[in-house]
């Protein structure tokens, strides 16, 4: 991947505890931006799936970026105001780049 192809700003978000407790003394969690970095975006698929007799669109994209060790499958990525749930991470080369497979969240 060439550096020129990283043309979109991504914000990596993680669901973490805020340090506060709710009325039932359970920790309150919130999505927090933990990093911002440049990515390339490739549309993988746009198909329709059926669940419980309801049709819904499923959009899978692949983001490419320089290697990062802080991305996990429980994170989400915001790109161009759209949220994507991280579904898979693949290392390219030896710590050269990452391919992040993500699914659009409604």
Phi, psi and omega in degrees: 000135179269152182296332181293342182276349178275087189245008180232140179274126180248146175242117179277125182242144179230139178277107185228162181288142182271348183094357179253162179242148177274189183297338180260017181060031175261143180296139178270131179249149179211151177283127183235136176287122181252344179197152172234136181202166183268139181224163166255153184234129177232128178284123181273308180200154172224102181230173178248135178242159180241132177215129179052043179063020177238140180266137176217149180277143180233118182244118180249132178231161175241128176254135174250143179203169173297157183302135176222141179262359186259007180267132178232167181289351179265359181274174170224159183236134175253122178226127180055035178079005180249138180265136179231133175275129180290128181248334181196152182227131179231128178278133178256124182066201176261093180056038178268315184205171175232148166245121182249115176272129184218156182240136180300136177251133180270000000 
